[in-house]
mmCIF file of C-alpha atoms in Angstrom:
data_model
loop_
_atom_site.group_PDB
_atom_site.id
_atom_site.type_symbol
_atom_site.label_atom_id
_atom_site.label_comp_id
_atom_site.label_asym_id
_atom_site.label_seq_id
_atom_site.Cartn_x
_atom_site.Cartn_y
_atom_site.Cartn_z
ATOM 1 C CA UNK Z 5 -8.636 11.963 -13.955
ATOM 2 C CA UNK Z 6 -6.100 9.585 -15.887
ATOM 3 C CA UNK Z 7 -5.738 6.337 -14.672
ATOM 4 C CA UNK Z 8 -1.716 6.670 -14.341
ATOM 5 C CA UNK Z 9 -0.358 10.295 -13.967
ATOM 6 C CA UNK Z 10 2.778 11.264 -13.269
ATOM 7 C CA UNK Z 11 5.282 14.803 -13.829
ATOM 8 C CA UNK Z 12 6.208 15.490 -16.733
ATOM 9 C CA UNK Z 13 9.067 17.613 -15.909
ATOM 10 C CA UNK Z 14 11.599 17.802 -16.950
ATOM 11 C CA UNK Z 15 13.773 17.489 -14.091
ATOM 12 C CA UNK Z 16 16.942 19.044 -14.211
ATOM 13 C CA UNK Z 17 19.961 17.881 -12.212
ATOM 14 C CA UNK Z 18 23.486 17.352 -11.661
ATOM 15 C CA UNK Z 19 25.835 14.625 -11.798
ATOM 16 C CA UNK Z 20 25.997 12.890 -8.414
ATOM 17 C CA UNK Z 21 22.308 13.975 -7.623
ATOM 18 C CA UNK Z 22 19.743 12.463 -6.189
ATOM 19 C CA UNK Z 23 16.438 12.054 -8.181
ATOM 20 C CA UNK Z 24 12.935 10.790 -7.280
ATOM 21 C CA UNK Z 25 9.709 10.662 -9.362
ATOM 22 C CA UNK Z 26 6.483 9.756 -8.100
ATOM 23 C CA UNK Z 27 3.910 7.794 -10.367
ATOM 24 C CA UNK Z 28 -0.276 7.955 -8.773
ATOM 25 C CA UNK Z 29 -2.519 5.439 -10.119
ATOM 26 C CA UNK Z 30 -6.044 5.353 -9.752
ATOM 27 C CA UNK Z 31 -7.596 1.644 -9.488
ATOM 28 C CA UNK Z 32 -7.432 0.568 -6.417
ATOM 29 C CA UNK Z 33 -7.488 -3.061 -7.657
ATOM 30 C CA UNK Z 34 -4.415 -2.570 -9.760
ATOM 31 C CA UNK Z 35 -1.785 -5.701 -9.443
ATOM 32 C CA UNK Z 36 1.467 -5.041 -10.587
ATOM 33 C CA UNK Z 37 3.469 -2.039 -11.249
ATOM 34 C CA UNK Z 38 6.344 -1.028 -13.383
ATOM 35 C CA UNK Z 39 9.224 1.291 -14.590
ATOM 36 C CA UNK Z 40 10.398 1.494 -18.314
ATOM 37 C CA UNK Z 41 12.882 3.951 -19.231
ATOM 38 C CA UNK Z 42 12.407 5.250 -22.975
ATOM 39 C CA UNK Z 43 15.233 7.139 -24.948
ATOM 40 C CA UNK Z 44 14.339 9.519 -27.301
ATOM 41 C CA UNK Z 45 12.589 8.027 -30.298
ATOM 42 C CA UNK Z 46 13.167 4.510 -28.724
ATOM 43 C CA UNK Z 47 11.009 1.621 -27.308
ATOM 44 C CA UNK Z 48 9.964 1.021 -23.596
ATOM 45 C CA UNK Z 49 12.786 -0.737 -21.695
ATOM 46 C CA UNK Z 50 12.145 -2.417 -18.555
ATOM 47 C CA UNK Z 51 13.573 -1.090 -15.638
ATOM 48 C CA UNK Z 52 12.135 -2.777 -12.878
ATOM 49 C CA UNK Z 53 9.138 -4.354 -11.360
ATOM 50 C CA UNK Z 54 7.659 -3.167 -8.002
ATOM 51 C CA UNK Z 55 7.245 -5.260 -5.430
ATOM 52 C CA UNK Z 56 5.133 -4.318 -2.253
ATOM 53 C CA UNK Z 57 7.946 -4.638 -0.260
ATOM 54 C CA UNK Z 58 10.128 -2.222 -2.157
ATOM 55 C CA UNK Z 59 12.987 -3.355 -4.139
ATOM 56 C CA UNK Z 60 16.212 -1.773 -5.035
ATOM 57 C CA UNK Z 61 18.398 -2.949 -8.203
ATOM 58 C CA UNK Z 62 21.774 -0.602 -7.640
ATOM 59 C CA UNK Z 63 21.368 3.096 -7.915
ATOM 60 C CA UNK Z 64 17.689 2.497 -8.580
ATOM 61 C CA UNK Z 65 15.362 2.022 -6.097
ATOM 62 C CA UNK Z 66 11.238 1.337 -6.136
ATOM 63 C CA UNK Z 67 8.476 1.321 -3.687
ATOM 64 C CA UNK Z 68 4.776 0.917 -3.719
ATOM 65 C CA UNK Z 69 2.263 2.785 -1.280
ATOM 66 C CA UNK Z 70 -0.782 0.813 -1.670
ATOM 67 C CA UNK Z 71 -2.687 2.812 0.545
ATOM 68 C CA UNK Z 72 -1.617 6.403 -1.057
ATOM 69 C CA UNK Z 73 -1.973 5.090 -4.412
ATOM 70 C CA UNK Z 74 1.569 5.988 -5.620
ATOM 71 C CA UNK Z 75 4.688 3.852 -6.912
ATOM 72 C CA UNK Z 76 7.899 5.622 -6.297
ATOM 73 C CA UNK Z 77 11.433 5.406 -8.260
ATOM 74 C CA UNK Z 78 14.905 6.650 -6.459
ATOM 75 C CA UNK Z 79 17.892 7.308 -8.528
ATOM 76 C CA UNK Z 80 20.903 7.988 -6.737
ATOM 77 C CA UNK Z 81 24.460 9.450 -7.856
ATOM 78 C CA UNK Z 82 23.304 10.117 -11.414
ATOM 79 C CA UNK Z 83 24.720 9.610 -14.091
ATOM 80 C CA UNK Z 84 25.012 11.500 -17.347
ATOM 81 C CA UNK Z 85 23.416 8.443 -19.093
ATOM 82 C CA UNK Z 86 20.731 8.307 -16.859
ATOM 83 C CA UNK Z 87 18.932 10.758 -18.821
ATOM 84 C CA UNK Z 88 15.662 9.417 -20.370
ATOM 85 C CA UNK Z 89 12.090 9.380 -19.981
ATOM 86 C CA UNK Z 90 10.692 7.520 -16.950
ATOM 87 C CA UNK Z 91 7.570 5.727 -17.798
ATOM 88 C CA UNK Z 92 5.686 3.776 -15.252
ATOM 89 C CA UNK Z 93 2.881 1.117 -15.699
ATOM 90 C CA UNK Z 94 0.314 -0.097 -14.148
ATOM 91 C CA UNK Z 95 -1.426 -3.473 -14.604
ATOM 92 C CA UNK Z 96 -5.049 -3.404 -13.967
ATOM 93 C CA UNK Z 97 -5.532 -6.745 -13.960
ATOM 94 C CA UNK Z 98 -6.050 -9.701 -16.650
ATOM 95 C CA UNK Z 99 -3.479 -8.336 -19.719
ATOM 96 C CA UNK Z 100 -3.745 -5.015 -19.744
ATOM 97 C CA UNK Z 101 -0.912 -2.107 -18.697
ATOM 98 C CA UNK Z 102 -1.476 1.396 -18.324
ATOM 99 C CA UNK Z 103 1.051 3.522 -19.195
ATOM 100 C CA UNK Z 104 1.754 6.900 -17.782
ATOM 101 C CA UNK Z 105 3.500 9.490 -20.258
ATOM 102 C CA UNK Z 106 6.824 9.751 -18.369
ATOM 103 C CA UNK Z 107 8.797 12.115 -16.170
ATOM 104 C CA UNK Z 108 12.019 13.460 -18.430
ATOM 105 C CA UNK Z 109 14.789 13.492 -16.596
ATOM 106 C CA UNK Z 110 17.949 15.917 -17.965
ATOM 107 C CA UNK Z 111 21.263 14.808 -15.671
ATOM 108 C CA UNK Z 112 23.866 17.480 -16.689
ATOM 109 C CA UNK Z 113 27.640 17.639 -16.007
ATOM 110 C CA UNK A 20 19.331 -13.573 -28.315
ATOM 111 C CA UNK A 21 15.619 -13.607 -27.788
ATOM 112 C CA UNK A 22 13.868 -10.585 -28.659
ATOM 113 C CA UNK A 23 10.943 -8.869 -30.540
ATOM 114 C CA UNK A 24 11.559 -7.461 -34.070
ATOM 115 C CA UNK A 25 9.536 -4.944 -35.943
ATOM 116 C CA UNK A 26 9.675 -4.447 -39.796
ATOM 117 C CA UNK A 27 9.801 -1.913 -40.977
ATOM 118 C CA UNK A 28 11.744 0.305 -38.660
ATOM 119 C CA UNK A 29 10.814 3.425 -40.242
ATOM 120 C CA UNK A 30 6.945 3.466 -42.763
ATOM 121 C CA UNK A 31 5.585 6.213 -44.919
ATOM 122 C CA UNK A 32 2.235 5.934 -46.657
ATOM 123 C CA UNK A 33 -0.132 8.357 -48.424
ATOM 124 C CA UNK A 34 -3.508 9.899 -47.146
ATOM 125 C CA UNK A 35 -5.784 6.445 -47.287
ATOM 126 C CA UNK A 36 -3.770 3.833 -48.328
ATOM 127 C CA UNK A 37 -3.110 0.663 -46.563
ATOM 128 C CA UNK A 38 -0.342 -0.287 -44.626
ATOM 129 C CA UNK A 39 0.678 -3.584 -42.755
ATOM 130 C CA UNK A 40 3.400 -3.234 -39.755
ATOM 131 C CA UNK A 41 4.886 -6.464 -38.567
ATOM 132 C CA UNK A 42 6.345 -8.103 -35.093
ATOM 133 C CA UNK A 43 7.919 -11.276 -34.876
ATOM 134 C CA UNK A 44 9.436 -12.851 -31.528
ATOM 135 C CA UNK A 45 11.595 -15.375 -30.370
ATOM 136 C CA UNK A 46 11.101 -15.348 -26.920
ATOM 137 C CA UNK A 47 7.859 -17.734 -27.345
ATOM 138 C CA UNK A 48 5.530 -15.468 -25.169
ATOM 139 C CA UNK A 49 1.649 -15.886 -25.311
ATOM 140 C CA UNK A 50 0.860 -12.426 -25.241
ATOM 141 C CA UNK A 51 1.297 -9.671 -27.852
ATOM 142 C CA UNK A 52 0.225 -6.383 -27.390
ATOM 143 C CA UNK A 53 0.043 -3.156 -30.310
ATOM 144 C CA UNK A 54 0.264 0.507 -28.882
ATOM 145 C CA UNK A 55 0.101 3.581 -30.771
ATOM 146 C CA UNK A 56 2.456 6.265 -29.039
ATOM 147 C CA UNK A 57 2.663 10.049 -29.859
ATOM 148 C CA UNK A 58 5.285 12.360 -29.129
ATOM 149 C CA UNK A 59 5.297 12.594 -25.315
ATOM 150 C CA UNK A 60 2.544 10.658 -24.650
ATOM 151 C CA UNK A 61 2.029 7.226 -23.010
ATOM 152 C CA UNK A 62 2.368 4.255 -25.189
ATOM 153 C CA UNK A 63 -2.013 3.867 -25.778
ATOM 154 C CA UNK A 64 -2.974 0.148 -26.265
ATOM 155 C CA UNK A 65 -4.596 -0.816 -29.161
ATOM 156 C CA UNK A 66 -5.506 -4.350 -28.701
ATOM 157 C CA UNK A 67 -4.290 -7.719 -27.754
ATOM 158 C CA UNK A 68 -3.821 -11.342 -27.911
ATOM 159 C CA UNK A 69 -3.566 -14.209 -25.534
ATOM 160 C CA UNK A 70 -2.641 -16.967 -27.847
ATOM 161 C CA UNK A 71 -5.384 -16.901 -30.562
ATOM 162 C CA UNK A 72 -7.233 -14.939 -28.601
ATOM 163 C CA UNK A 73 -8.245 -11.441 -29.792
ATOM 164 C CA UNK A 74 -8.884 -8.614 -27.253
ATOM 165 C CA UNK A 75 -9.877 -5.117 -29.172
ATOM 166 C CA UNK A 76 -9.718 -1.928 -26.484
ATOM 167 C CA UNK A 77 -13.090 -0.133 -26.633
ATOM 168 C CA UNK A 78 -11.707 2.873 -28.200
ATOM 169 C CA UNK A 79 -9.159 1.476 -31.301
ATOM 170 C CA UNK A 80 -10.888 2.460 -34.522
ATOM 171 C CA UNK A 81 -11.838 0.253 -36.458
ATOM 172 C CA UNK A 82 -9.544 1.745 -39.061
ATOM 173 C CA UNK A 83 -7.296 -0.928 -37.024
ATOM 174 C CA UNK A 84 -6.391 -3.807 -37.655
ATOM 175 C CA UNK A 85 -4.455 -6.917 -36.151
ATOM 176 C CA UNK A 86 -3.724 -10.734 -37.410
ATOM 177 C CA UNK A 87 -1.652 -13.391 -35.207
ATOM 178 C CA UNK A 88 -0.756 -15.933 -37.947
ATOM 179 C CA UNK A 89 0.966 -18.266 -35.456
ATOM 180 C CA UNK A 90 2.851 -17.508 -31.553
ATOM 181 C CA UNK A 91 5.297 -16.051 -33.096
ATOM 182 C CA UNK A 92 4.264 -12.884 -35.760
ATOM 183 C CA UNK A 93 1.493 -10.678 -35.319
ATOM 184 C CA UNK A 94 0.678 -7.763 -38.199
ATOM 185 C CA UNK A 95 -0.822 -4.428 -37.494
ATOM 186 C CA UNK A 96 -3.348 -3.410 -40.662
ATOM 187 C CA UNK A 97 -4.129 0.223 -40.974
ATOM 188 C CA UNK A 98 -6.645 0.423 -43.600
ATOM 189 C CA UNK A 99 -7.112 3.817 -44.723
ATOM 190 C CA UNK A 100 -4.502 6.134 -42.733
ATOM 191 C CA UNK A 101 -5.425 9.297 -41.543
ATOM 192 C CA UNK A 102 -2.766 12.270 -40.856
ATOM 193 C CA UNK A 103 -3.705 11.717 -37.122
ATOM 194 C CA UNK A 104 -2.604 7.916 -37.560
ATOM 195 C CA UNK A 105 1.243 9.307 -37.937
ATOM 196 C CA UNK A 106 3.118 7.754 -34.722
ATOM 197 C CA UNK A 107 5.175 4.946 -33.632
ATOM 198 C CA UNK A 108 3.810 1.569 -33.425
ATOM 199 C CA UNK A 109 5.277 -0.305 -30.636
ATOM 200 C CA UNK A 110 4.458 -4.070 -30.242
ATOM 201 C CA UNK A 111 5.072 -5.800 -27.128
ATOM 202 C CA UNK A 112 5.050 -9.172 -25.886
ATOM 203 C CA UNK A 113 4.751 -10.849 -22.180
ATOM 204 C CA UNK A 114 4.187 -14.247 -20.639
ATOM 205 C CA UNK A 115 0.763 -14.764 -18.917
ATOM 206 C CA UNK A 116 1.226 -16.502 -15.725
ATOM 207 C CA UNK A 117 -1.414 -19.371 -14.548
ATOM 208 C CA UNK A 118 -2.967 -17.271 -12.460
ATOM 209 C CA UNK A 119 -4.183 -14.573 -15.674
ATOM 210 C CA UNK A 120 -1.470 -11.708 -14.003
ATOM 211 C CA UNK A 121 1.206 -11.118 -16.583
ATOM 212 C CA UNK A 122 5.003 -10.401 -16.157
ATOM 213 C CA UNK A 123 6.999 -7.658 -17.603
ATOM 214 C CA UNK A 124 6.070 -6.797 -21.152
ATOM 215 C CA UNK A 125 9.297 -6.969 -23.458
ATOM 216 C CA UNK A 126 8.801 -3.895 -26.377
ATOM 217 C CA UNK A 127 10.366 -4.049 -29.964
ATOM 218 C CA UNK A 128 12.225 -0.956 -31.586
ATOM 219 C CA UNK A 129 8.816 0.299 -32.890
ATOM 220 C CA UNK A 130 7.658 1.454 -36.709
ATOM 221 C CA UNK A 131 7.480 4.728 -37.101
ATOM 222 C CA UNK A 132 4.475 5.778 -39.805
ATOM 223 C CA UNK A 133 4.459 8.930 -41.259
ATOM 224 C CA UNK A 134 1.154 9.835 -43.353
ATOM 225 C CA UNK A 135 1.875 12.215 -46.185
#
């Protein structure tokens, strides 16, 4: 089992949609948790942290279910730019991130 | 504007000869991280520092190399590419917090190495 998994997609939707991916991790001890969103043949950029209390930053919002093992990313009323690769991370402890391989996300007109 | 810079942007290299990618960043973090990333896969550490402090992941070959001349550059030395070295480089950096838990990790634009 990987340590960070999520779907790969792609996930296909409309302008205006609502999108959510789900990211499952698989230490238990793990600290902090992440989204990057990665354009095509471009670096990592953050996105946003997630805190265990949830935290929303506009149309985006992130939660964390400790006991499920799962960090969660809402995107609401999409946008055509929103389309990307989702990537979320996982900190382990002491410096090292995992990365999962992303959930592509397609928002079409 | 503070950020993290990789030369070159784009690095092609013959079957077994060396290459050096570089990072350099001005946002004065103690933490620099290498990944190798292939098409649609996660970014895959490759090592580490903390300051001078050199952390190799169990699985980087040892066809890998990294120097951190000072806080601010850090070089990437591949000694004898193979065609399943072709990928993008990313380096990263973040600040380690007191407690040993780091914050966000800030990525450069990556090198992309093609092996002919």
């Amino acid at each position: 089992r990987k340590e960070v998994e999520q779907d790969p997609g792609p996930f296909n939707v409309p302008e205006g949609a609502t999108v959510a991916f789900n990211c499952t991790y698989s230490n238990s001890a793990s600290q902090s948790f992440f989204w990057y969103r990665q354009d095509c043949r471009k670096e990592p950029k953050l996105l946003m942290s997630v805190y265990s209390s949830g935290n929303e930053d506009g149309r985006f919002t992130a939660q964390l279910n400790r006991a499920s093992q799962y960090i969660s990313l809402l995107i609401r009323d999409s946008k055509l730019s929103d389309s990307a690769t989702y990537l979320c991370a996982v900190n382990t402890g002491g410096f090292k991130t995992i990365f999962g391989a992303g959930t592509r996300l397609f928002v079409k007109a | 504007d503070a950020m993290v810079i990789q030369n070159p942007r784009y690095q092609v290299t013959q079957f077994g000869k060396p290459v050096t990618l570089s990072c350099s960043q001005t946002l004065n973090h103690n933490v620099m991280y290498w990944y190798q990333q292939k098409s649609s896969q996660a970014p895959k550490l490759l090592f580490h520092y903390y300051d001078k402090d050199f952390n190799n992941e169990a699985d980087t070959p040892d066809n890998f190399q990294s120097r951190r001349p000072n806080t601010s550059f850090c070089f990437l030395d591949i000694r004898s590419p193979g065609l399943g070295d072709a990928a993008m480089y990313l380096c990263a950096t973040s600040r380690a917090k007191n407690s040993g838990r780091v914050n966000e990790q800030f990525f450069g634009p990556g090198t992309r190495l093609t092996v002919l």
